[in-house]
Amino acid sequence: MADSKPFDEMYNADGSVREPYRALAQWLEEQPDKALTLMQSDAEAIFRKLGITFAVYGSEEGTEKVIPFDVIPRIIAAQEWRKLSKGIEQRVKALNAFLYDIYHRQEILKAGRIPERLILQNSAFCPEMMGLEPAKGVYAHIIGVDIVRVGPDEFYVLEDNLRTPSGVSYMLEDREAMMILAPDLFQRQKVAPVDTYPENLRRTLESVAPAASSGAPNIVVLTPGIYNSAYFEHSFLADQMGATLCEGPDLFVDGGKVYMRTTTGPERVDVIYRRIDDDYLDPLTFRPDSMLGVPGLFNAYRAGNVTLVNAPGTGIADDKAVYTYVPEIVEFYLGEKALLQNVPTYNCTDKEQRNWVLANIGDLVVKEVHGSGGYGMMVGPTSNKAMHNEFRKKIEARPDNYIVQPTLALSTCPTYVNAGIAPRHVDLRPYVLVGDEVRITPGGLTRVALKKGSLVVNSSQGGGTKDTWVLED
């Protein structure tokens, strides 16, 4: 792993500009005073006009906020992206094979490669999915893989997101904004487009429609409603795909088939891109108090009359405790070594490792196994002693509920802040679509920690986004 000094994606150690950033560096030098300030102001106006917002639960400043956006793009060279995309494709194929196996013969458990209790006693495991044959054998159709960089040729997967990964609308709108704000910069280099994502998403969803579907499959996006933090994205994607945005009461099941209520009568639904959690999908199968789902939906799914995207139960593959076994999963199903490495992770159920973690917690990152969005975690070096003690107690009480990793020196990219251009830590979430083929959008969403020294990039925790440019040869 790289030394503690963060890798600067724009500058070499001798101060010279790295090759992928040369056109950008030249462009920045040519900008008149306050040009970036005006761009930043224009960007905020664009985002407000487009309504690109997210909700912060528990915020006292209001529920809707404009996503912070940085006007300096992050740049990835073509050869760097080829390496990354190859590793990402390998990973998503292996994880889908893993899901098929654990909901069928469970060969990996029989082989002792993963402890049975980790899967069968995991709350993310969905027994109702046992023996079910999803269309084309695909469980996770839409995946976000969080990647961090710590050196010129050193990337790590921080986590996999196989439930309902969000943020792709920010990726698309970030590009739209940059094309308005800096069209001359695009003319200086060939940047791989990202605007094919909605069309590729639609193709992917169509490809996994039930075999009995006739004609063009009817696709809907199922949202929990306007109070969900990602509601903007749900409506955005439905609009971009030409699909209908629905809430649970808009759908009903009759004769084992799913229909949508319309002003002209019921319309059969073939594919549901659902953005609600497993527990709330169907009150007859999962939580009986759910007001968000559709009664009878799961039985229609089991009968093969509708496709749910992503399938229920995919969360077992992105459980943070299972994450530590992904290299093993890749090798077991594909017979290959993982091309992308995991961040080294300590197992707190092991007494020796736990004792070491408790003694060194101030240098480590602690994450709840089922936490997300930057919640339920602690970054040791930026937390105080009270926080260290609090998480020590939590780990001692529930060692199986936490994983612990070293604090990585995430790479930095030039970012426009109040003091001017300064390096800030970033990560990357590429988006992958799996159906009749694997489709990976070049780049993805770069999240940036806007506070100096911060390693937390989540928008709910003060992070922002950047446009990600993959250069073409």
mmCIF file of N, CA and C in Angstrom, residues 183-238:
data_model
loop_
_atom_site.group_PDB
_atom_site.id
_atom_site.type_symbol
_atom_site.label_atom_id
_atom_site.label_comp_id
_atom_site.label_asym_id
_atom_site.label_seq_id
_atom_site.Cartn_x
_atom_site.Cartn_y
_atom_site.Cartn_z
ATOM 1 N N PRO A 183 -17.062 24.718 -22.606
ATOM 2 C CA PRO A 183 -17.068 24.001 -23.895
ATOM 3 C C PRO A 183 -15.701 24.005 -24.565
ATOM 4 N N ASP A 184 -14.917 25.070 -24.341
ATOM 5 C CA ASP A 184 -13.600 25.154 -24.986
ATOM 6 C C ASP A 184 -12.636 24.106 -24.440
ATOM 7 N N LEU A 185 -12.825 23.716 -23.184
ATOM 8 C CA LEU A 185 -11.944 22.702 -22.600
ATOM 9 C C LEU A 185 -12.188 21.342 -23.239
ATOM 10 N N PHE A 186 -13.443 21.056 -23.598
ATOM 11 C CA PHE A 186 -13.758 19.774 -24.252
ATOM 12 C C PHE A 186 -13.113 19.694 -25.642
ATOM 13 N N GLN A 187 -12.889 20.863 -26.265
ATOM 14 C CA GLN A 187 -12.320 20.857 -27.611
ATOM 15 C C GLN A 187 -10.833 20.535 -27.616
ATOM 16 N N ARG A 188 -10.210 20.545 -26.458
ATOM 17 C CA ARG A 188 -8.764 20.328 -26.402
ATOM 18 C C ARG A 188 -8.389 18.866 -26.230
ATOM 19 N N GLN A 189 -9.353 18.005 -25.931
ATOM 20 C CA GLN A 189 -9.047 16.590 -25.761
ATOM 21 C C GLN A 189 -10.311 15.768 -25.991
ATOM 22 N N LYS A 190 -10.120 14.494 -26.295
ATOM 23 C CA LYS A 190 -11.263 13.617 -26.555
ATOM 24 C C LYS A 190 -11.709 12.989 -25.244
ATOM 25 N N VAL A 191 -12.929 13.315 -24.856
ATOM 26 C CA VAL A 191 -13.480 12.815 -23.593
ATOM 27 C C VAL A 191 -14.583 11.800 -23.907
ATOM 28 N N ALA A 192 -14.508 10.640 -23.306
ATOM 29 C CA ALA A 192 -15.517 9.604 -23.538
ATOM 30 C C ALA A 192 -16.878 10.086 -23.043
ATOM 31 N N PRO A 193 -17.920 9.910 -23.858
ATOM 32 C CA PRO A 193 -19.259 10.387 -23.455
ATOM 33 C C PRO A 193 -19.879 9.512 -22.368
ATOM 34 N N VAL A 194 -20.760 10.115 -21.583
ATOM 35 C CA VAL A 194 -21.508 9.353 -20.564
ATOM 36 C C VAL A 194 -23.010 9.405 -20.825
ATOM 37 N N ASP A 195 -23.402 10.197 -21.831
ATOM 38 C CA ASP A 195 -24.844 10.399 -22.027
ATOM 39 C C ASP A 195 -25.553 9.184 -22.613
ATOM 40 N N THR A 196 -24.810 8.109 -22.855
ATOM 41 C CA THR A 196 -25.435 6.874 -23.338
ATOM 42 C C THR A 196 -26.020 6.062 -22.178
ATOM 43 N N TYR A 197 -25.778 6.497 -20.950
ATOM 44 C CA TYR A 197 -26.230 5.685 -19.805
ATOM 45 C C TYR A 197 -27.736 5.411 -19.822
ATOM 46 N N PRO A 198 -28.600 6.420 -19.981
ATOM 47 C CA PRO A 198 -30.049 6.119 -19.942
ATOM 48 C C PRO A 198 -30.465 5.108 -21.002
ATOM 49 N N GLU A 199 -29.906 5.247 -22.221
ATOM 50 C CA GLU A 199 -30.251 4.293 -23.275
ATOM 51 C C GLU A 199 -29.740 2.895 -22.930
ATOM 52 N N ASN A 200 -28.525 2.832 -22.393
ATOM 53 C CA ASN A 200 -27.982 1.529 -21.997
ATOM 54 C C ASN A 200 -28.770 0.920 -20.834
ATOM 55 N N LEU A 201 -29.242 1.779 -19.937
ATOM 56 C CA LEU A 201 -30.069 1.285 -18.832
ATOM 57 C C LEU A 201 -31.355 0.685 -19.384
ATOM 58 N N ARG A 202 -31.951 1.378 -20.321
ATOM 59 C CA ARG A 202 -33.196 0.858 -20.906
ATOM 60 C C ARG A 202 -32.943 -0.471 -21.628
ATOM 61 N N ARG A 203 -31.862 -0.532 -22.395
ATOM 62 C CA ARG A 203 -31.542 -1.785 -23.101
ATOM 63 C C ARG A 203 -31.328 -2.927 -22.109
ATOM 64 N N THR A 204 -30.660 -2.617 -21.020
ATOM 65 C CA THR A 204 -30.402 -3.647 -20.017
ATOM 66 C C THR A 204 -31.708 -4.135 -19.411
ATOM 67 N N LEU A 205 -32.594 -3.207 -19.065
ATOM 68 C CA LEU A 205 -33.872 -3.597 -18.466
ATOM 69 C C LEU A 205 -34.724 -4.394 -19.455
ATOM 70 N N GLU A 206 -34.724 -3.958 -20.710
ATOM 71 C CA GLU A 206 -35.484 -4.698 -21.728
ATOM 72 C C GLU A 206 -34.941 -6.118 -21.895
ATOM 73 N N SER A 207 -33.640 -6.259 -21.764
ATOM 74 C CA SER A 207 -33.018 -7.571 -22.015
ATOM 75 C C SER A 207 -33.366 -8.596 -20.944
ATOM 76 N N VAL A 208 -33.819 -8.139 -19.778
ATOM 77 C CA VAL A 208 -34.154 -9.088 -18.701
ATOM 78 C C VAL A 208 -35.671 -9.152 -18.472
ATOM 79 N N ALA A 209 -36.438 -8.721 -19.463
ATOM 80 C CA ALA A 209 -37.901 -8.826 -19.356
ATOM 81 C C ALA A 209 -38.292 -10.302 -19.332
ATOM 82 N N PRO A 210 -39.410 -10.636 -18.711
ATOM 83 C CA PRO A 210 -39.855 -12.037 -18.699
ATOM 84 C C PRO A 210 -39.965 -12.598 -20.112
ATOM 85 N N ALA A 211 -39.662 -13.882 -20.224
ATOM 86 C CA ALA A 211 -39.660 -14.514 -21.548
ATOM 87 C C ALA A 211 -41.025 -14.411 -22.220
ATOM 88 N N ALA A 212 -42.081 -14.373 -21.415
ATOM 89 C CA ALA A 212 -43.441 -14.349 -21.984
ATOM 90 C C ALA A 212 -43.854 -12.959 -22.450
ATOM 91 N N SER A 213 -43.027 -11.955 -22.208
ATOM 92 C CA SER A 213 -43.402 -10.601 -22.634
ATOM 93 C C SER A 213 -43.490 -10.543 -24.152
ATOM 94 N N SER A 214 -44.479 -9.814 -24.623
ATOM 95 C CA SER A 214 -44.608 -9.657 -26.074
ATOM 96 C C SER A 214 -44.465 -8.192 -26.425
ATOM 97 N N GLY A 215 -43.807 -7.917 -27.540
ATOM 98 C CA GLY A 215 -43.578 -6.539 -27.937
ATOM 99 C C GLY A 215 -42.551 -5.876 -27.047
ATOM 100 N N ALA A 216 -42.511 -4.546 -27.084
ATOM 101 C CA ALA A 216 -41.560 -3.804 -26.258
ATOM 102 C C ALA A 216 -41.976 -3.909 -24.787
ATOM 103 N N PRO A 217 -41.081 -4.350 -23.908
ATOM 104 C CA PRO A 217 -41.450 -4.497 -22.500
ATOM 105 C C PRO A 217 -41.882 -3.167 -21.892
ATOM 106 N N ASN A 218 -42.878 -3.228 -21.022
ATOM 107 C CA ASN A 218 -43.327 -2.031 -20.306
ATOM 108 C C ASN A 218 -42.495 -1.908 -19.026
ATOM 109 N N ILE A 219 -41.728 -0.836 -18.935
ATOM 110 C CA ILE A 219 -40.798 -0.641 -17.820
ATOM 111 C C ILE A 219 -41.286 0.501 -16.936
ATOM 112 N N VAL A 220 -41.246 0.300 -15.629
ATOM 113 C CA VAL A 220 -41.576 1.386 -14.698
ATOM 114 C C VAL A 220 -40.471 1.515 -13.663
ATOM 115 N N VAL A 221 -40.357 2.719 -13.101
ATOM 116 C CA VAL A 221 -39.453 2.969 -11.980
ATOM 117 C C VAL A 221 -40.315 3.108 -10.732
ATOM 118 N N LEU A 222 -40.085 2.260 -9.756
ATOM 119 C CA LEU A 222 -40.889 2.261 -8.527
ATOM 120 C C LEU A 222 -40.150 3.030 -7.444
ATOM 121 N N THR A 223 -40.745 4.134 -7.007
ATOM 122 C CA THR A 223 -40.109 5.007 -6.017
ATOM 123 C C THR A 223 -40.900 5.001 -4.707
ATOM 124 N N PRO A 224 -40.216 5.234 -3.569
ATOM 125 C CA PRO A 224 -40.951 5.381 -2.305
ATOM 126 C C PRO A 224 -41.726 6.690 -2.252
ATOM 127 N N GLY A 225 -41.350 7.673 -3.105
ATOM 128 C CA GLY A 225 -42.075 8.943 -3.108
ATOM 129 C C GLY A 225 -41.168 10.136 -2.906
ATOM 130 N N ILE A 226 -41.788 11.293 -2.818
ATOM 131 C CA ILE A 226 -41.033 12.553 -2.856
ATOM 132 C C ILE A 226 -40.181 12.780 -1.618
ATOM 133 N N TYR A 227 -40.431 12.064 -0.539
ATOM 134 C CA TYR A 227 -39.645 12.292 0.675
ATOM 135 C C TYR A 227 -38.382 11.438 0.720
ATOM 136 N N ASN A 228 -38.181 10.606 -0.272
ATOM 137 C CA ASN A 228 -36.958 9.825 -0.313
ATOM 138 C C ASN A 228 -35.784 10.713 -0.731
ATOM 139 N N SER A 229 -34.602 10.460 -0.166
ATOM 140 C CA SER A 229 -33.432 11.313 -0.422
ATOM 141 C C SER A 229 -33.020 11.307 -1.889
ATOM 142 N N ALA A 230 -33.367 10.259 -2.622
ATOM 143 C CA ALA A 230 -32.938 10.159 -4.020
ATOM 144 C C ALA A 230 -34.114 10.320 -4.987
ATOM 145 N N TYR A 231 -35.182 10.965 -4.537
ATOM 146 C CA TYR A 231 -36.368 11.075 -5.395
ATOM 147 C C TYR A 231 -36.058 11.785 -6.711
ATOM 148 N N PHE A 232 -35.199 12.809 -6.648
ATOM 149 C CA PHE A 232 -34.828 13.506 -7.881
ATOM 150 C C PHE A 232 -34.297 12.503 -8.905
ATOM 151 N N GLU A 233 -33.434 11.617 -8.423
ATOM 152 C CA GLU A 233 -32.825 10.645 -9.337
ATOM 153 C C GLU A 233 -33.862 9.686 -9.913
ATOM 154 N N HIS A 234 -34.807 9.258 -9.083
ATOM 155 C CA HIS A 234 -35.831 8.339 -9.567
ATOM 156 C C HIS A 234 -36.619 8.978 -10.728
ATOM 157 N N SER A 235 -37.048 10.216 -10.521
ATOM 158 C CA SER A 235 -37.842 10.882 -11.562
ATOM 159 C C SER A 235 -36.972 11.196 -12.776
ATOM 160 N N PHE A 236 -35.723 11.547 -12.536
ATOM 161 C CA PHE A 236 -34.799 11.874 -13.627
ATOM 162 C C PHE A 236 -34.589 10.662 -14.536
ATOM 163 N N LEU A 237 -34.299 9.513 -13.924
ATOM 164 C CA LEU A 237 -34.016 8.323 -14.721
ATOM 165 C C LEU A 237 -35.257 7.843 -15.470
ATOM 166 N N ALA A 238 -36.416 7.918 -14.819
ATOM 167 C CA ALA A 238 -37.643 7.527 -15.510
ATOM 168 C C ALA A 238 -37.850 8.411 -16.737
#
